[in-house]
Amino acid sequence: MNIPFLIHTFWLAIQAVPITLLITGSALLIGLPLGFLLAWIKIKKIKVLYPLAVIYTSLMRATPMVLLILLFYSTLPSLFNVILNDHLHLGVKIFDVNPIIYAIAVFSLIAVANLSEVFRSAILTVDSGQQEAAVMVGLSPLQTYYRIIVPQALVSAIPNIGNLTLNILKGTSLAFMMTVQEVTAVAKTAAAYTYDYTEAYIDIFIVYFILGAILQIGFKYLERYLSRHKVRGAVKQGV
């Protein structure tokens, strides 16, 4: 066991954590509003959009993450290059795009599809009678969702949002396939010079374990906070 290499590579991997968090956070920020919109479309069964939403969700959830990465980083850029440059002669530098953009796009598509199901199931847990009562007291459909439906659905959705965020965080370890210098890529690159891959994998495990533990603790705290807030709100309404 090469202990000096283990320690040195661990700190190199730690320096790549911001890239991992950037991809995870961006995917979540993009996925939350779009996922809720997709869930609303599926609940309301809006014509034309509903079947498209169902097909998109099923396709994204059924496609392996590795295949999406290969498709977005290898196939699509080549296809766009042929269309935009070879046929349309626009001179767009497709292959100069930062690979982090491709990584954010891939994980955002995955987040949107999965969050749409999370929000759909969470919204359906809210008693429909509350929506009818809100309309009777003069609230608009938008106000009803914002003040009544969403706060309650969010409490139910938090555990699943936490699980999805954790899965995306772990999935970013595959971003090295797109030459993104995240935790896995940095550790494996360092090991390529000395062939100390075992130590590099141990470092990767430790970094992701720490990040995952912090993430789980954060979502547990958020879930408890929102649950207490929900109970207090119910008590005040009862009074």
PDB file of C-alpha atoms in Angstrom:
ATOM      1  CA  MET A   1       0.000   0.000   0.000  1.00  0.00           C
ATOM      2  CA  ASN A   2       1.472   3.327  -1.119  1.00  0.00           C
ATOM      3  CA  ILE A   3       0.383   5.547   1.794  1.00  0.00           C
ATOM      4  CA  PRO A   4       2.054   8.789   0.546  1.00  0.00           C
ATOM      5  CA  PHE A   5       0.303   8.369  -2.815  1.00  0.00           C
ATOM      6  CA  LEU A   6      -2.978   7.597  -1.033  1.00  0.00           C
ATOM      7  CA  ILE A   7      -2.806  10.828   0.966  1.00  0.00           C
ATOM      8  CA  HIS A   8      -1.591  12.939  -1.955  1.00  0.00           C
ATOM      9  CA  THR A   9      -4.284  11.663  -4.338  1.00  0.00           C
ATOM     10  CA  PHE A  10      -6.977  12.122  -1.697  1.00  0.00           C
ATOM     11  CA  TRP A  11      -6.276  15.849  -1.573  1.00  0.00           C
ATOM     12  CA  LEU A  12      -6.204  15.982  -5.369  1.00  0.00           C
ATOM     13  CA  ALA A  13      -9.618  14.315  -5.435  1.00  0.00           C
ATOM     14  CA  ILE A  14     -10.938  16.750  -2.815  1.00  0.00           C
ATOM     15  CA  GLN A  15      -9.943  19.647  -5.087  1.00  0.00           C
ATOM     16  CA  ALA A  16     -12.172  18.164  -7.814  1.00  0.00           C
ATOM     17  CA  VAL A  17     -15.232  18.051  -5.529  1.00  0.00           C
ATOM     18  CA  PRO A  18     -16.512  21.500  -6.702  1.00  0.00           C
ATOM     19  CA  ILE A  19     -16.870  20.113 -10.254  1.00  0.00           C
ATOM     20  CA  THR A  20     -18.843  17.138  -8.932  1.00  0.00           C
ATOM     21  CA  LEU A  21     -21.075  19.425  -6.880  1.00  0.00           C
ATOM     22  CA  LEU A  22     -21.493  21.819  -9.818  1.00  0.00           C
ATOM     23  CA  ILE A  23     -22.824  19.032 -12.043  1.00  0.00           C
ATOM     24  CA  THR A  24     -25.076  17.638  -9.304  1.00  0.00           C
ATOM     25  CA  GLY A  25     -26.406  21.045  -8.228  1.00  0.00           C
ATOM     26  CA  SER A  26     -27.006  22.254 -11.783  1.00  0.00           C
ATOM     27  CA  ALA A  27     -28.892  19.070 -12.680  1.00  0.00           C
ATOM     28  CA  LEU A  28     -31.058  19.475  -9.583  1.00  0.00           C
ATOM     29  CA  LEU A  29     -31.766  23.173 -10.163  1.00  0.00           C
ATOM     30  CA  ILE A  30     -32.770  22.502 -13.760  1.00  0.00           C
ATOM     31  CA  GLY A  31     -34.681  19.353 -12.872  1.00  0.00           C
ATOM     32  CA  LEU A  32     -36.849  20.767 -10.066  1.00  0.00           C
ATOM     33  CA  PRO A  33     -38.953  23.286 -12.044  1.00  0.00           C
ATOM     34  CA  LEU A  34     -39.033  21.235 -15.253  1.00  0.00           C
ATOM     35  CA  GLY A  35     -39.815  18.066 -13.323  1.00  0.00           C
ATOM     36  CA  PHE A  36     -42.719  19.782 -11.570  1.00  0.00           C
ATOM     37  CA  LEU A  37     -44.005  21.092 -14.913  1.00  0.00           C
ATOM     38  CA  LEU A  38     -43.810  17.609 -16.400  1.00  0.00           C
ATOM     39  CA  ALA A  39     -45.634  16.179 -13.371  1.00  0.00           C
ATOM     40  CA  TRP A  40     -48.390  18.783 -13.744  1.00  0.00           C
ATOM     41  CA  ILE A  41     -48.775  17.897 -17.435  1.00  0.00           C
ATOM     42  CA  LYS A  42     -49.149  14.220 -16.582  1.00  0.00           C
ATOM     43  CA  ILE A  43     -51.600  14.855 -13.743  1.00  0.00           C
ATOM     44  CA  LYS A  44     -53.782  17.135 -15.865  1.00  0.00           C
ATOM     45  CA  LYS A  45     -53.327  14.851 -18.902  1.00  0.00           C
ATOM     46  CA  ILE A  46     -52.959  17.782 -21.269  1.00  0.00           C
ATOM     47  CA  LYS A  47     -53.586  16.779 -24.867  1.00  0.00           C
ATOM     48  CA  VAL A  48     -50.534  16.287 -27.082  1.00  0.00           C
ATOM     49  CA  LEU A  49     -48.147  17.105 -24.207  1.00  0.00           C
ATOM     50  CA  TYR A  50     -49.270  14.196 -22.011  1.00  0.00           C
ATOM     51  CA  PRO A  51     -48.164  11.336 -24.297  1.00  0.00           C
ATOM     52  CA  LEU A  52     -44.908  13.165 -25.031  1.00  0.00           C
ATOM     53  CA  ALA A  53     -44.260  13.569 -21.304  1.00  0.00           C
ATOM     54  CA  VAL A  54     -44.959   9.884 -20.659  1.00  0.00           C
ATOM     55  CA  ILE A  55     -42.702   8.772 -23.535  1.00  0.00           C
ATOM     56  CA  TYR A  56     -39.885  11.082 -22.403  1.00  0.00           C
ATOM     57  CA  THR A  57     -40.099   9.916 -18.787  1.00  0.00           C
ATOM     58  CA  SER A  58     -40.170   6.244 -19.739  1.00  0.00           C
ATOM     59  CA  LEU A  59     -37.294   6.654 -22.184  1.00  0.00           C
ATOM     60  CA  MET A  60     -35.029   8.524 -19.772  1.00  0.00           C
ATOM     61  CA  ARG A  61     -35.701   6.175 -16.868  1.00  0.00           C
ATOM     62  CA  ALA A  62     -35.170   3.061 -18.981  1.00  0.00           C
ATOM     63  CA  THR A  63     -31.962   4.178 -20.716  1.00  0.00           C
ATOM     64  CA  PRO A  64     -28.688   3.297 -18.936  1.00  0.00           C
ATOM     65  CA  MET A  65     -26.747   6.340 -17.782  1.00  0.00           C
ATOM     66  CA  VAL A  66     -23.618   5.177 -19.589  1.00  0.00           C
ATOM     67  CA  LEU A  67     -25.517   5.007 -22.881  1.00  0.00           C
ATOM     68  CA  LEU A  68     -26.819   8.565 -22.450  1.00  0.00           C
ATOM     69  CA  ILE A  69     -23.290   9.794 -21.756  1.00  0.00           C
ATOM     70  CA  LEU A  70     -21.917   8.092 -24.861  1.00  0.00           C
ATOM     71  CA  LEU A  71     -24.805   9.410 -26.934  1.00  0.00           C
ATOM     72  CA  PHE A  72     -24.427  13.021 -25.805  1.00  0.00           C
ATOM     73  CA  TYR A  73     -20.650  13.176 -25.822  1.00  0.00           C
ATOM     74  CA  SER A  74     -19.828  11.077 -28.870  1.00  0.00           C
ATOM     75  CA  THR A  75     -22.802  10.698 -31.212  1.00  0.00           C
ATOM     76  CA  LEU A  76     -24.698  13.996 -30.953  1.00  0.00           C
ATOM     77  CA  PRO A  77     -21.698  16.357 -31.345  1.00  0.00           C
ATOM     78  CA  SER A  78     -20.615  14.489 -34.482  1.00  0.00           C
ATOM     79  CA  LEU A  79     -24.161  14.645 -35.828  1.00  0.00           C
ATOM     80  CA  PHE A  80     -24.466  18.369 -35.094  1.00  0.00           C
ATOM     81  CA  ASN A  81     -21.076  18.997 -36.665  1.00  0.00           C
ATOM     82  CA  VAL A  82     -22.203  17.327 -39.900  1.00  0.00           C
ATOM     83  CA  ILE A  83     -25.491  19.255 -39.991  1.00  0.00           C
ATOM     84  CA  LEU A  84     -24.256  22.695 -38.897  1.00  0.00           C
ATOM     85  CA  ASN A  85     -20.844  22.755 -40.535  1.00  0.00           C
ATOM     86  CA  ASP A  86     -20.745  20.270 -43.407  1.00  0.00           C
ATOM     87  CA  HIS A  87     -24.236  21.000 -44.717  1.00  0.00           C
ATOM     88  CA  LEU A  88     -25.163  24.470 -43.437  1.00  0.00           C
ATOM     89  CA  HIS A  89     -21.565  25.795 -43.345  1.00  0.00           C
ATOM     90  CA  LEU A  90     -22.159  27.795 -40.154  1.00  0.00           C
ATOM     91  CA  GLY A  91     -18.665  27.297 -38.777  1.00  0.00           C
ATOM     92  CA  VAL A  92     -19.841  26.355 -35.291  1.00  0.00           C
ATOM     93  CA  LYS A  93     -17.055  24.898 -33.141  1.00  0.00           C
ATOM     94  CA  ILE A  94     -19.039  21.983 -31.746  1.00  0.00           C
ATOM     95  CA  PHE A  95     -16.026  20.103 -30.397  1.00  0.00           C
ATOM     96  CA  ASP A  96     -14.799  23.134 -28.428  1.00  0.00           C
ATOM     97  CA  VAL A  97     -17.785  23.004 -26.072  1.00  0.00           C
ATOM     98  CA  ASN A  98     -16.752  22.446 -22.454  1.00  0.00           C
ATOM     99  CA  PRO A  99     -17.480  18.794 -21.554  1.00  0.00           C
ATOM    100  CA  ILE A 100     -19.024  19.978 -18.281  1.00  0.00           C
ATOM    101  CA  ILE A 101     -21.918  21.345 -20.369  1.00  0.00           C
ATOM    102  CA  TYR A 102     -22.535  17.885 -21.793  1.00  0.00           C
ATOM    103  CA  ALA A 103     -22.388  16.375 -18.306  1.00  0.00           C
ATOM    104  CA  ILE A 104     -24.890  18.891 -16.935  1.00  0.00           C
ATOM    105  CA  ALA A 105     -27.193  18.239 -19.909  1.00  0.00           C
ATOM    106  CA  VAL A 106     -27.135  14.467 -19.404  1.00  0.00           C
ATOM    107  CA  PHE A 107     -27.776  14.547 -15.669  1.00  0.00           C
ATOM    108  CA  SER A 108     -30.413  17.280 -16.047  1.00  0.00           C
ATOM    109  CA  LEU A 109     -32.389  15.117 -18.480  1.00  0.00           C
ATOM    110  CA  ILE A 110     -32.218  12.247 -16.007  1.00  0.00           C
ATOM    111  CA  ALA A 111     -33.229  14.530 -13.119  1.00  0.00           C
ATOM    112  CA  VAL A 112     -36.225  15.991 -14.984  1.00  0.00           C
ATOM    113  CA  ALA A 113     -37.625  12.564 -15.829  1.00  0.00           C
ATOM    114  CA  ASN A 114     -37.215  11.152 -12.330  1.00  0.00           C
ATOM    115  CA  LEU A 115     -38.359  14.287 -10.506  1.00  0.00           C
ATOM    116  CA  SER A 116     -41.523  14.376 -12.616  1.00  0.00           C
ATOM    117  CA  GLU A 117     -42.489  11.006 -11.146  1.00  0.00           C
ATOM    118  CA  VAL A 118     -41.474  12.101  -7.657  1.00  0.00           C
ATOM    119  CA  PHE A 119     -43.641  15.222  -7.848  1.00  0.00           C
ATOM    120  CA  ARG A 120     -46.521  13.411  -9.541  1.00  0.00           C
ATOM    121  CA  SER A 121     -46.767  10.803  -6.790  1.00  0.00           C
ATOM    122  CA  ALA A 122     -46.289  13.446  -4.066  1.00  0.00           C
ATOM    123  CA  ILE A 123     -49.024  15.718  -5.450  1.00  0.00           C
ATOM    124  CA  LEU A 124     -51.435  12.799  -5.694  1.00  0.00           C
ATOM    125  CA  THR A 125     -50.979  12.139  -1.964  1.00  0.00           C
ATOM    126  CA  VAL A 126     -52.586  15.511  -1.166  1.00  0.00           C
ATOM    127  CA  ASP A 127     -56.318  15.214  -0.521  1.00  0.00           C
ATOM    128  CA  SER A 128     -58.223  16.572  -3.543  1.00  0.00           C
ATOM    129  CA  GLY A 129     -60.812  18.003  -1.151  1.00  0.00           C
ATOM    130  CA  GLN A 130     -58.302  20.642  -0.081  1.00  0.00           C
ATOM    131  CA  GLN A 131     -58.030  21.911  -3.637  1.00  0.00           C
ATOM    132  CA  GLU A 132     -61.812  22.117  -3.930  1.00  0.00           C
ATOM    133  CA  ALA A 133     -62.030  23.976  -0.613  1.00  0.00           C
ATOM    134  CA  ALA A 134     -59.356  26.444  -1.719  1.00  0.00           C
ATOM    135  CA  VAL A 135     -61.263  27.226  -4.901  1.00  0.00           C
ATOM    136  CA  MET A 136     -64.459  27.754  -2.884  1.00  0.00           C
ATOM    137  CA  VAL A 137     -62.792  30.386  -0.678  1.00  0.00           C
ATOM    138  CA  GLY A 138     -61.634  32.312  -3.747  1.00  0.00           C
ATOM    139  CA  LEU A 139     -58.115  31.093  -4.416  1.00  0.00           C
ATOM    140  CA  SER A 140     -57.054  30.790  -8.041  1.00  0.00           C
ATOM    141  CA  PRO A 141     -55.669  27.449  -9.315  1.00  0.00           C
ATOM    142  CA  LEU A 142     -52.147  28.931  -9.222  1.00  0.00           C
ATOM    143  CA  GLN A 143     -52.589  30.186  -5.644  1.00  0.00           C
ATOM    144  CA  THR A 144     -54.016  26.812  -4.646  1.00  0.00           C
ATOM    145  CA  TYR A 145     -50.973  24.986  -5.948  1.00  0.00           C
ATOM    146  CA  TYR A 146     -48.535  27.502  -4.467  1.00  0.00           C
ATOM    147  CA  ARG A 147     -50.123  27.799  -1.016  1.00  0.00           C
ATOM    148  CA  ILE A 148     -51.871  24.476  -0.466  1.00  0.00           C
ATOM    149  CA  ILE A 149     -50.700  21.675  -2.748  1.00  0.00           C
ATOM    150  CA  VAL A 150     -46.962  22.311  -3.205  1.00  0.00           C
ATOM    151  CA  PRO A 151     -46.015  22.776   0.500  1.00  0.00           C
ATOM    152  CA  GLN A 152     -47.678  19.495   1.456  1.00  0.00           C
ATOM    153  CA  ALA A 153     -46.411  17.607  -1.581  1.00  0.00           C
ATOM    154  CA  LEU A 154     -42.891  18.850  -0.948  1.00  0.00           C
ATOM    155  CA  VAL A 155     -42.803  17.180   2.472  1.00  0.00           C
ATOM    156  CA  SER A 156     -43.732  13.855   0.873  1.00  0.00           C
ATOM    157  CA  ALA A 157     -41.285  14.367  -1.981  1.00  0.00           C
ATOM    158  CA  ILE A 158     -38.185  15.276   0.059  1.00  0.00           C
ATOM    159  CA  PRO A 159     -37.044  11.679   0.786  1.00  0.00           C
ATOM    160  CA  ASN A 160     -37.271  10.738  -2.905  1.00  0.00           C
ATOM    161  CA  ILE A 161     -35.587  13.987  -3.972  1.00  0.00           C
ATOM    162  CA  GLY A 162     -32.790  13.158  -1.556  1.00  0.00           C
ATOM    163  CA  ASN A 163     -32.404   9.656  -3.013  1.00  0.00           C
ATOM    164  CA  LEU A 164     -32.348  11.023  -6.559  1.00  0.00           C
ATOM    165  CA  THR A 165     -29.768  13.675  -5.641  1.00  0.00           C
ATOM    166  CA  LEU A 166     -27.593  10.982  -4.092  1.00  0.00           C
ATOM    167  CA  ASN A 167     -27.887   8.843  -7.238  1.00  0.00           C
ATOM    168  CA  ILE A 168     -26.941  11.800  -9.439  1.00  0.00           C
ATOM    169  CA  LEU A 169     -23.984  12.559  -7.176  1.00  0.00           C
ATOM    170  CA  LYS A 170     -22.751   8.979  -7.518  1.00  0.00           C
ATOM    171  CA  GLY A 171     -23.518   9.019 -11.231  1.00  0.00           C
ATOM    172  CA  THR A 172     -21.183  11.953 -11.774  1.00  0.00           C
ATOM    173  CA  SER A 173     -18.346   9.453 -11.327  1.00  0.00           C
ATOM    174  CA  LEU A 174     -19.138   8.446 -14.931  1.00  0.00           C
ATOM    175  CA  ALA A 175     -18.466  11.975 -16.159  1.00  0.00           C
ATOM    176  CA  PHE A 176     -14.814  11.020 -16.565  1.00  0.00           C
ATOM    177  CA  MET A 177     -15.988   9.344 -19.806  1.00  0.00           C
ATOM    178  CA  MET A 178     -16.621  12.876 -21.083  1.00  0.00           C
ATOM    179  CA  THR A 179     -13.131  13.997 -19.980  1.00  0.00           C
ATOM    180  CA  VAL A 180     -14.634  16.009 -17.129  1.00  0.00           C
ATOM    181  CA  GLN A 181     -11.999  16.446 -14.408  1.00  0.00           C
ATOM    182  CA  GLU A 182     -14.187  15.396 -11.495  1.00  0.00           C
ATOM    183  CA  VAL A 183     -13.212  13.212  -8.522  1.00  0.00           C
ATOM    184  CA  THR A 184     -12.928   9.897 -10.380  1.00  0.00           C
ATOM    185  CA  ALA A 185     -11.061  11.346 -13.354  1.00  0.00           C
ATOM    186  CA  VAL A 186      -8.509  13.146 -11.196  1.00  0.00           C
ATOM    187  CA  ALA A 187      -7.786  10.077  -9.059  1.00  0.00           C
ATOM    188  CA  LYS A 188      -7.517   7.729 -12.048  1.00  0.00           C
ATOM    189  CA  THR A 189      -5.250  10.153 -13.898  1.00  0.00           C
ATOM    190  CA  ALA A 190      -2.917  10.317 -10.911  1.00  0.00           C
ATOM    191  CA  ALA A 191      -2.855   6.522 -10.679  1.00  0.00           C
ATOM    192  CA  ALA A 192      -2.017   6.192 -14.382  1.00  0.00           C
ATOM    193  CA  TYR A 193       1.521   7.427 -13.711  1.00  0.00           C
ATOM    194  CA  THR A 194       2.323   5.058 -10.843  1.00  0.00           C
ATOM    195  CA  TYR A 195      -0.216   2.238 -11.400  1.00  0.00           C
ATOM    196  CA  ASP A 196      -1.429   2.643  -7.813  1.00  0.00           C
ATOM    197  CA  TYR A 197      -5.048   2.119  -8.839  1.00  0.00           C
ATOM    198  CA  THR A 198      -6.064   0.446  -5.601  1.00  0.00           C
ATOM    199  CA  GLU A 199      -5.109   3.524  -3.601  1.00  0.00           C
ATOM    200  CA  ALA A 200      -6.876   5.767  -6.126  1.00  0.00           C
ATOM    201  CA  TYR A 201     -10.094   3.745  -5.858  1.00  0.00           C
ATOM    202  CA  ILE A 202      -9.909   3.915  -2.072  1.00  0.00           C
ATOM    203  CA  ASP A 203      -9.641   7.708  -2.311  1.00  0.00           C
ATOM    204  CA  ILE A 204     -12.626   7.847  -4.661  1.00  0.00           C
ATOM    205  CA  PHE A 205     -14.647   5.701  -2.260  1.00  0.00           C
ATOM    206  CA  ILE A 206     -13.770   7.891   0.732  1.00  0.00           C
ATOM    207  CA  VAL A 207     -14.629  11.145  -1.070  1.00  0.00           C
ATOM    208  CA  TYR A 208     -17.989   9.894  -2.308  1.00  0.00           C
ATOM    209  CA  PHE A 209     -18.753   8.360   1.082  1.00  0.00           C
ATOM    210  CA  ILE A 210     -18.171  11.722   2.773  1.00  0.00           C
ATOM    211  CA  LEU A 211     -20.229  13.617   0.198  1.00  0.00           C
ATOM    212  CA  GLY A 212     -23.039  11.062   0.355  1.00  0.00           C
ATOM    213  CA  ALA A 213     -23.131  11.128   4.155  1.00  0.00           C
ATOM    214  CA  ILE A 214     -23.306  14.940   4.242  1.00  0.00           C
ATOM    215  CA  LEU A 215     -26.048  14.895   1.622  1.00  0.00           C
ATOM    216  CA  GLN A 216     -28.132  12.343   3.512  1.00  0.00           C
ATOM    217  CA  ILE A 217     -27.783  14.232   6.785  1.00  0.00           C
ATOM    218  CA  GLY A 218     -28.816  17.462   5.051  1.00  0.00           C
ATOM    219  CA  PHE A 219     -31.942  15.948   3.529  1.00  0.00           C
ATOM    220  CA  LYS A 220     -32.867  14.246   6.811  1.00  0.00           C
ATOM    221  CA  TYR A 221     -32.683  17.606   8.569  1.00  0.00           C
ATOM    222  CA  LEU A 222     -34.721  19.262   5.812  1.00  0.00           C
ATOM    223  CA  GLU A 223     -37.356  16.526   5.991  1.00  0.00           C
ATOM    224  CA  ARG A 224     -37.703  16.909   9.755  1.00  0.00           C
ATOM    225  CA  TYR A 225     -37.855  20.705   9.490  1.00  0.00           C
ATOM    226  CA  LEU A 226     -40.590  20.641   6.837  1.00  0.00           C
ATOM    227  CA  SER A 227     -42.515  17.969   8.746  1.00  0.00           C
ATOM    228  CA  ARG A 228     -42.529  20.101  11.920  1.00  0.00           C
ATOM    229  CA  HIS A 229     -43.574  23.125   9.880  1.00  0.00           C
ATOM    230  CA  LYS A 230     -46.409  21.124   8.331  1.00  0.00           C
ATOM    231  CA  VAL A 231     -47.644  19.942  11.746  1.00  0.00           C
ATOM    232  CA  ARG A 232     -47.549  23.459  13.193  1.00  0.00           C
ATOM    233  CA  GLY A 233     -49.455  24.767  10.186  1.00  0.00           C
ATOM    234  CA  ALA A 234     -52.101  22.076  10.572  1.00  0.00           C
ATOM    235  CA  VAL A 235     -52.488  22.907  14.284  1.00  0.00           C
ATOM    236  CA  LYS A 236     -52.935  26.616  13.542  1.00  0.00           C
ATOM    237  CA  GLN A 237     -55.514  25.869  10.874  1.00  0.00           C
ATOM    238  CA  GLY A 238     -57.363  23.605  13.315  1.00  0.00           C
ATOM    239  CA  VAL A 239     -57.364  26.347  15.939  1.00  0.00           C
TER     240      VAL A 239
END
